[in-house]
Amino acid sequence: MATADAPLCFRTRRLTKIYGDGATAVHALRGVDLDLPEGEMIVLLGPSGSGKSTLLNILGGLDHATSGEFLFRGQDMSEAKQSALTRYRRRHVGFVFQFYNLMPSLTARENVALVTEIAEDPMTPEEALALVGLEARLDHFPAQLSGGEQQRVAIARAVAKRPEVLLCDEPTGALDSATGVRVLEALQTVNDQLNSTTLIITHNSGVADMAHRVVTFSDGRIGEVRQNAERTPPRELAW
Amino acid sequence: MSRRRLVLLRATDRKLLRDLRAMWLQALAIALVIGAGVSVHLLAVGMLSSLEQTRDAYYERHRFAHVWAPVVRAPENLMPRLRGIDGVQAVETRVRAPALFDLDDMSEPASGEVLSLPDGREPHVNRLYLAEGHLPAPGRRDEAVLLDSFAAAHGLEIGAQVRATIRGGRETLTVVGRAYSPEHVYAIAPGQLVPDDRLFGVAWMSREALGEMAGQGGAFNEAAIRLMRGVSEDAVIAALDALLAPYGAPGAYGREDQLSDAFLTSELEQLETMGAILPPIFLAVAAFLVNVVVARLIATERSAIGLMKAFGYSDRAVILHYLKFVAAIAAIGVAVGVAVGVWLGRGMAGLYADYYKFPFLVFQADARDYLLAIGVATLAVCGSAMISVRRAARLAPAEAMTPPPPPDYSRALGSRITAWTMLDQQSRMILRQITRWPGRAAFTAIGVATSGALLIGTLFFTDSMEVMTASYFNLANRYDLAASFVEPRGRTAYYSLAQAPGVVAAEPYRVVSARLRNGNREERAALTGAPPEAQLSRLLDSSGRSITPPPGGLVLSRDLAIKLDIAAGETLEIEITEGRRPTVHIPVARVVTTLIGSAATMEIEDLNALLREGPVVSGVNMIVDSSRLDALYADLKAAPGVAGVSLHRLAERNFRELMDQNMGRNILIYTGFAAVIAAGVVYNSVRISLAERERELASLRVLGFTRGEVSYILLGEIALLTVAALPAGALGGAALARFLASAMSSDLYRLPFIIRPGTFGFAGAVVLFVAAASGLIVRRRLDRIDIVAVLKTRE
């Protein structure tokens, strides 16, 4: 689906992020230049503290860069205000976290509806949950679902608004391998069917084989960007 | 080993201090609620015990009489027989005469009385507290000691002169002393409600001199008696009445009918009632609030507790740590409460000192009162902390450190209602939060409702007093002033007053003292004769219509009817204790509710007929052209037959001033306390809710919800609960007001149970405002929430 000459979803230049100042300053990003085409599935690899989460947070509009340029579909987001960032997240971005972050007081269907109610052209909650294989668990509360099921509800919630971008921070970090594979399959289905640019942070280098593109981080910089000629289906990944 | 433990302990103490600092606003909110409970308790019980102790000490030291036995005129040689009555410890006979004072600094006459002091010695009963000067020299017609408050109100120093009409005779008195008297702690003219120091005067003179002036040479017209401990007052009164009946005794009476003591006692009873009701409510609310808040606070400390245990702290050490934490909060609360309570108490003692003339009055709460307040506060706080900390400490460290599983909402109450499809998801979250934790929701709602109820229950006094005042001054008693005669006078005396300068309308009245009896029940009362269709002083039924006693019948006020256990249609035995002293049987035609004072009223001609006297009157009620008041006052002061003048309009003004002053202060105090409770409940509920749901709310921000939308979920719940609590608070407040209305009513007045809609509105507005302000403070925190940081941490 994705091709190298597709329009750019994200473009960053000399992107830096420094937490704190003076002697205690932590350089989380030290000048990141990255071009990510629309519709690709990209896996970000790297040890803890290498800057991948920081980048994801900036790309997702959760945080501001200290300096540098960040464009979303050609639009400069570097100086966007809080309200603009909220709008950006609301319209264009879907998030999936390691710990699901579902609303415990809402059922699977209602957790998805939470987002579809404020989106412009959403799918129905039932469609979104079917996409991740949870059509049978619509009216279950998070407490009644397994970890993998909860994560798939989180994916359904993230994709129900048909986002241009899907950002996943360690989506399988809290799951066993069999469950993890089901979650990755769900992510791949979404990427294939909705053409959402999908960024996945993981510690598990095996996951990289399912991506179009793999970006490796170390010490706040990009070490390597490689494209997979062949993508491995999640079921066949080395876990 | 011990050194290492010391270091560790220091680390936990540092944690404690930092926790306190981090949560200072929450801790302060809890501390203030405790403080409110403690200070209301101290104020009420402290004021009560201060007044009681002061009164008891004053009465004892100055030998305040137990019984007064007035007569028309009795020979002094009755003394041995008076002393010989069983149970009598001391007797003092004296002369008591009404007086009208004419003062340079005001045109109105001041009413009052002159009392004799034994010549050459201190009285055995009712001793004065001489603030300055000396007692009158024996036989000096021109020397008098004045009631200190009266002298002070007119700037009369030692050596100053006062003109007075004493039993018709004009005298000029020189002030030789200023004194307090246990008989005049509440120095008030008959028929008045609040003291006016300028308008009520008391003078003490030599027995010999006053005896001459009042035509009581070698005789007395009142005996004041102190009883031995444990003696039946009724038996002594019966013996006195038997002994003194031949001398025109209207009947001896005890302290309950002594005006000053009756007011003081009624005030103390009210304080006692307030003290028995309000402080326990405040303390209970504080305990309840603290209990819940501390429990939830400690629940949010779950992982910290696990961590401490993982480091090897024992359960006891952990419990102790959190006990210290809440004990610190309790200590702040108690300190604030004691300081505010004592401060308010001193202020209140100052106000009491304006109205109750004690030579000394210091606000002082007993050690017992302090201990009780501190004990309840500490128990409430530490008890609740103990329970929740032990629950947390029981968990294995590893379990305590992992986040609790997501709460299961599938078992929540009313899931059908909350699944209703019309709801948007945010509102659904609000409703589910409430139905999942109904106890918490109820706590918040009850706390807010209690705040509203306390506010209504205390503010209702304003409404009630307003109705009472309006009814008494504007509807029932519409005269501007009343003049009473030294002795009953013929109709001509009435006509001459009716034609006095400035008098627009006048109506006569006749009043005699009487004993009302029904079976074995007996009450002393003033029996009033009123002209038919009286306009100036009327009895009103509950709908405000004027009631006229039918010929031959009596109208009785409800308080008397209840005490005598008599209903309309039944016949009352009346023993008139003046003049010919007839005993008659008269049917009770109507029973009416009077808000102030009691009434037993019949037609004036019926009363004249019963007494077999001509058409005589005791006094005249008048409406006066205010521009000609001074001329009228001059006339009244010069009229020898006028014993006293009751300035009704001035009395109303004084009463309203007192009310405004007291009510304004009370409204401020109770509004403050209610606001503290509402703020304590709402702020803590929302703040803890934020701590518990920070992650949920941050997730919503990530999903693209605006700050406003996220605040809606947090504050919508408290808003809903507050709105739900308002009607409950209104009902609770009405119930409290109803209870207080009956509990605080006394022989002197009855508080009607009336709450104006405006009071509900004001209470509601205060509660809503405080809730909104408390909620918005938390919202500012929510706005500043660091989304990324929250999502990174695992619960």
Tab-separated table of N, CA and C in Angstrom, chain B residues 408-470:
chain	number	residue	atom	x	y	z
B	408	ASP	N	-14.699	-2.667	38.817
B	408	ASP	CA	-15.682	-3.338	37.982
B	408	ASP	C	-16.994	-2.582	38.045
B	409	TYR	N	-17.373	-2.005	36.925
B	409	TYR	CA	-18.606	-1.215	36.903
B	409	TYR	C	-19.812	-2.055	36.502
B	410	SER	N	-19.541	-3.351	36.143
B	410	SER	CA	-20.672	-4.142	35.670
B	410	SER	C	-21.641	-4.433	36.801
B	411	ARG	N	-21.131	-4.302	38.047
B	411	ARG	CA	-22.011	-4.608	39.164
B	411	ARG	C	-22.640	-3.357	39.783
B	412	ALA	N	-22.384	-2.223	39.159
B	412	ALA	CA	-22.900	-0.981	39.738
B	412	ALA	C	-24.418	-0.972	39.736
B	413	LEU	N	-24.948	-0.239	40.682
B	413	LEU	CA	-26.402	-0.085	40.765
B	413	LEU	C	-26.927	0.628	39.521
B	414	GLY	N	-28.140	0.350	39.201
B	414	GLY	CA	-28.826	1.138	38.161
B	414	GLY	C	-28.120	1.135	36.832
B	415	SER	N	-27.487	-0.001	36.457
B	415	SER	CA	-26.736	-0.002	35.200
B	415	SER	C	-27.682	0.162	33.997
B	416	ARG	N	-28.941	-0.224	34.181
B	416	ARG	CA	-29.908	-0.042	33.081
B	416	ARG	C	-30.085	1.431	32.754
B	417	ILE	N	-30.231	2.213	33.822
B	417	ILE	CA	-30.455	3.641	33.595
B	417	ILE	C	-29.234	4.263	32.932
B	418	THR	N	-28.050	3.870	33.437
B	418	THR	CA	-26.850	4.512	32.905
B	418	THR	C	-26.508	4.007	31.517
B	419	ALA	N	-27.151	2.897	31.099
B	419	ALA	CA	-26.886	2.404	29.738
B	419	ALA	C	-27.807	3.067	28.722
B	420	TRP	N	-28.684	3.897	29.211
B	420	TRP	CA	-29.639	4.608	28.366
B	420	TRP	C	-28.921	5.264	27.189
B	421	THR	N	-29.384	5.001	25.979
B	421	THR	CA	-28.600	5.384	24.800
B	421	THR	C	-28.589	6.879	24.522
B	422	MET	N	-29.543	7.606	25.077
B	422	MET	CA	-29.577	9.049	24.810
B	422	MET	C	-28.380	9.772	25.432
B	423	LEU	N	-27.753	9.148	26.407
B	423	LEU	CA	-26.673	9.826	27.124
B	423	LEU	C	-25.408	9.902	26.282
B	424	ASP	N	-24.694	11.026	26.422
B	424	ASP	CA	-23.358	11.028	25.840
B	424	ASP	C	-22.434	10.327	26.840
B	425	GLN	N	-21.251	9.952	26.359
B	425	GLN	CA	-20.410	9.078	27.190
B	425	GLN	C	-19.886	9.790	28.445
B	426	GLN	N	-19.641	11.112	28.312
B	426	GLN	CA	-19.135	11.821	29.498
B	426	GLN	C	-20.163	11.814	30.609
B	427	SER	N	-21.430	12.089	30.231
B	427	SER	CA	-22.481	12.095	31.245
B	427	SER	C	-22.653	10.700	31.820
B	428	ARG	N	-22.493	9.715	30.926
B	428	ARG	CA	-22.601	8.331	31.403
B	428	ARG	C	-21.516	8.052	32.446
B	429	MET	N	-20.319	8.559	32.171
B	429	MET	CA	-19.225	8.346	33.136
B	429	MET	C	-19.569	8.968	34.479
B	430	ILE	N	-20.168	10.145	34.428
B	430	ILE	CA	-20.547	10.822	35.675
B	430	ILE	C	-21.547	9.978	36.445
B	431	LEU	N	-22.598	9.538	35.736
B	431	LEU	CA	-23.641	8.764	36.411
B	431	LEU	C	-23.092	7.444	36.944
B	432	ARG	N	-22.222	6.803	36.132
B	432	ARG	CA	-21.690	5.516	36.591
B	432	ARG	C	-20.799	5.690	37.810
B	433	GLN	N	-20.065	6.790	37.829
B	433	GLN	CA	-19.211	7.060	38.981
B	433	GLN	C	-20.073	7.139	40.249
B	434	ILE	N	-21.216	7.785	40.093
B	434	ILE	CA	-22.109	7.924	41.252
B	434	ILE	C	-22.726	6.584	41.625
B	435	THR	N	-23.217	5.837	40.619
B	435	THR	CA	-23.904	4.584	40.958
B	435	THR	C	-22.907	3.512	41.393
B	436	ARG	N	-21.658	3.620	40.924
B	436	ARG	CA	-20.676	2.615	41.324
B	436	ARG	C	-20.236	2.836	42.768
B	437	TRP	N	-20.158	4.079	43.177
B	437	TRP	CA	-19.727	4.397	44.544
B	437	TRP	C	-20.832	5.178	45.250
B	438	PRO	N	-21.965	4.557	45.457
B	438	PRO	CA	-23.095	5.315	46.030
B	438	PRO	C	-22.776	5.869	47.423
B	439	GLY	N	-21.954	5.142	48.167
B	439	GLY	CA	-21.618	5.602	49.515
B	439	GLY	C	-20.880	6.928	49.471
B	440	ARG	N	-19.894	6.988	48.553
B	440	ARG	CA	-19.140	8.235	48.410
B	440	ARG	C	-20.032	9.370	47.967
B	441	ALA	N	-20.856	9.064	46.969
B	441	ALA	CA	-21.752	10.102	46.451
B	441	ALA	C	-22.657	10.581	47.576
B	442	ALA	N	-23.157	9.621	48.356
B	442	ALA	CA	-24.058	9.986	49.454
B	442	ALA	C	-23.313	10.853	50.454
B	443	PHE	N	-22.070	10.485	50.735
B	443	PHE	CA	-21.284	11.275	51.684
B	443	PHE	C	-21.188	12.724	51.217
B	444	THR	N	-20.809	12.874	49.943
B	444	THR	CA	-20.657	14.229	49.419
B	444	THR	C	-21.984	14.975	49.511
B	445	ALA	N	-23.056	14.293	49.064
B	445	ALA	CA	-24.358	14.957	49.059
B	445	ALA	C	-24.793	15.286	50.491
B	446	ILE	N	-24.578	14.347	51.402
B	446	ILE	CA	-24.987	14.583	52.792
B	446	ILE	C	-24.183	15.739	53.385
B	447	GLY	N	-22.894	15.743	53.086
B	447	GLY	CA	-22.052	16.831	53.594
B	447	GLY	C	-22.552	18.186	53.116
B	448	VAL	N	-22.830	18.268	51.818
B	448	VAL	CA	-23.313	19.535	51.253
B	448	VAL	C	-24.681	19.870	51.836
B	449	ALA	N	-25.537	18.847	51.940
B	449	ALA	CA	-26.883	19.079	52.477
B	449	ALA	C	-26.799	19.562	53.926
B	450	THR	N	-25.893	18.973	54.696
B	450	THR	CA	-25.750	19.377	56.096
B	450	THR	C	-25.336	20.841	56.188
B	451	SER	N	-24.428	21.202	55.309
B	451	SER	CA	-24.001	22.595	55.296
B	451	SER	C	-25.194	23.514	55.052
B	452	GLY	N	-25.990	23.165	54.042
B	452	GLY	CA	-27.180	23.967	53.742
B	452	GLY	C	-28.166	23.954	54.894
B	453	ALA	N	-28.344	22.772	55.501
B	453	ALA	CA	-29.324	22.638	56.583
B	453	ALA	C	-28.916	23.489	57.786
B	454	LEU	N	-27.635	23.465	58.115
B	454	LEU	CA	-27.165	24.267	59.245
B	454	LEU	C	-27.388	25.747	58.979
B	455	LEU	N	-27.165	26.113	57.735
B	455	LEU	CA	-27.338	27.515	57.372
B	455	LEU	C	-28.806	27.923	57.515
B	456	ILE	N	-29.689	27.094	56.989
B	456	ILE	CA	-31.121	27.417	57.076
B	456	ILE	C	-31.579	27.361	58.537
B	457	GLY	N	-31.112	26.328	59.241
B	457	GLY	CA	-31.528	26.142	60.631
B	457	GLY	C	-31.093	27.289	61.523
B	458	THR	N	-30.027	27.991	61.132
B	458	THR	CA	-29.591	29.114	61.953
B	458	THR	C	-30.139	30.439	61.419
B	459	LEU	N	-30.219	30.562	60.091
B	459	LEU	CA	-30.723	31.821	59.524
B	459	LEU	C	-32.210	31.991	59.761
B	460	PHE	N	-32.883	30.889	60.026
B	460	PHE	CA	-34.325	30.965	60.232
B	460	PHE	C	-34.664	31.890	61.399
B	461	PHE	N	-33.731	32.011	62.338
B	461	PHE	CA	-33.976	32.883	63.483
B	461	PHE	C	-34.313	34.307	63.035
B	462	THR	N	-33.612	34.753	62.015
B	462	THR	CA	-33.865	36.104	61.517
B	462	THR	C	-35.310	36.233	61.062
B	463	ASP	N	-35.749	35.252	60.279
B	463	ASP	CA	-37.112	35.296	59.757
B	463	ASP	C	-38.117	35.235	60.895
B	464	SER	N	-37.836	34.320	61.820
B	464	SER	CA	-38.761	34.097	62.909
B	464	SER	C	-38.871	35.346	63.784
B	465	MET	N	-37.711	35.925	64.099
B	465	MET	CA	-37.701	37.115	64.943
B	465	MET	C	-38.395	38.268	64.233
B	466	GLU	N	-38.204	38.344	62.926
B	466	GLU	CA	-38.814	39.427	62.172
B	466	GLU	C	-40.338	39.325	62.258
B	467	VAL	N	-40.843	38.115	62.082
B	467	VAL	CA	-42.291	37.909	62.159
B	467	VAL	C	-42.784	38.220	63.566
B	468	MET	N	-42.002	37.758	64.543
B	468	MET	CA	-42.390	37.974	65.925
B	468	MET	C	-42.441	39.474	66.229
B	469	THR	N	-41.413	40.179	65.802
B	469	THR	CA	-41.347	41.613	66.070
B	469	THR	C	-42.486	42.346	65.367
B	470	ALA	N	-42.673	42.008	64.094
B	470	ALA	CA	-43.709	42.702	63.334
B	470	ALA	C	-45.068	42.442	63.965
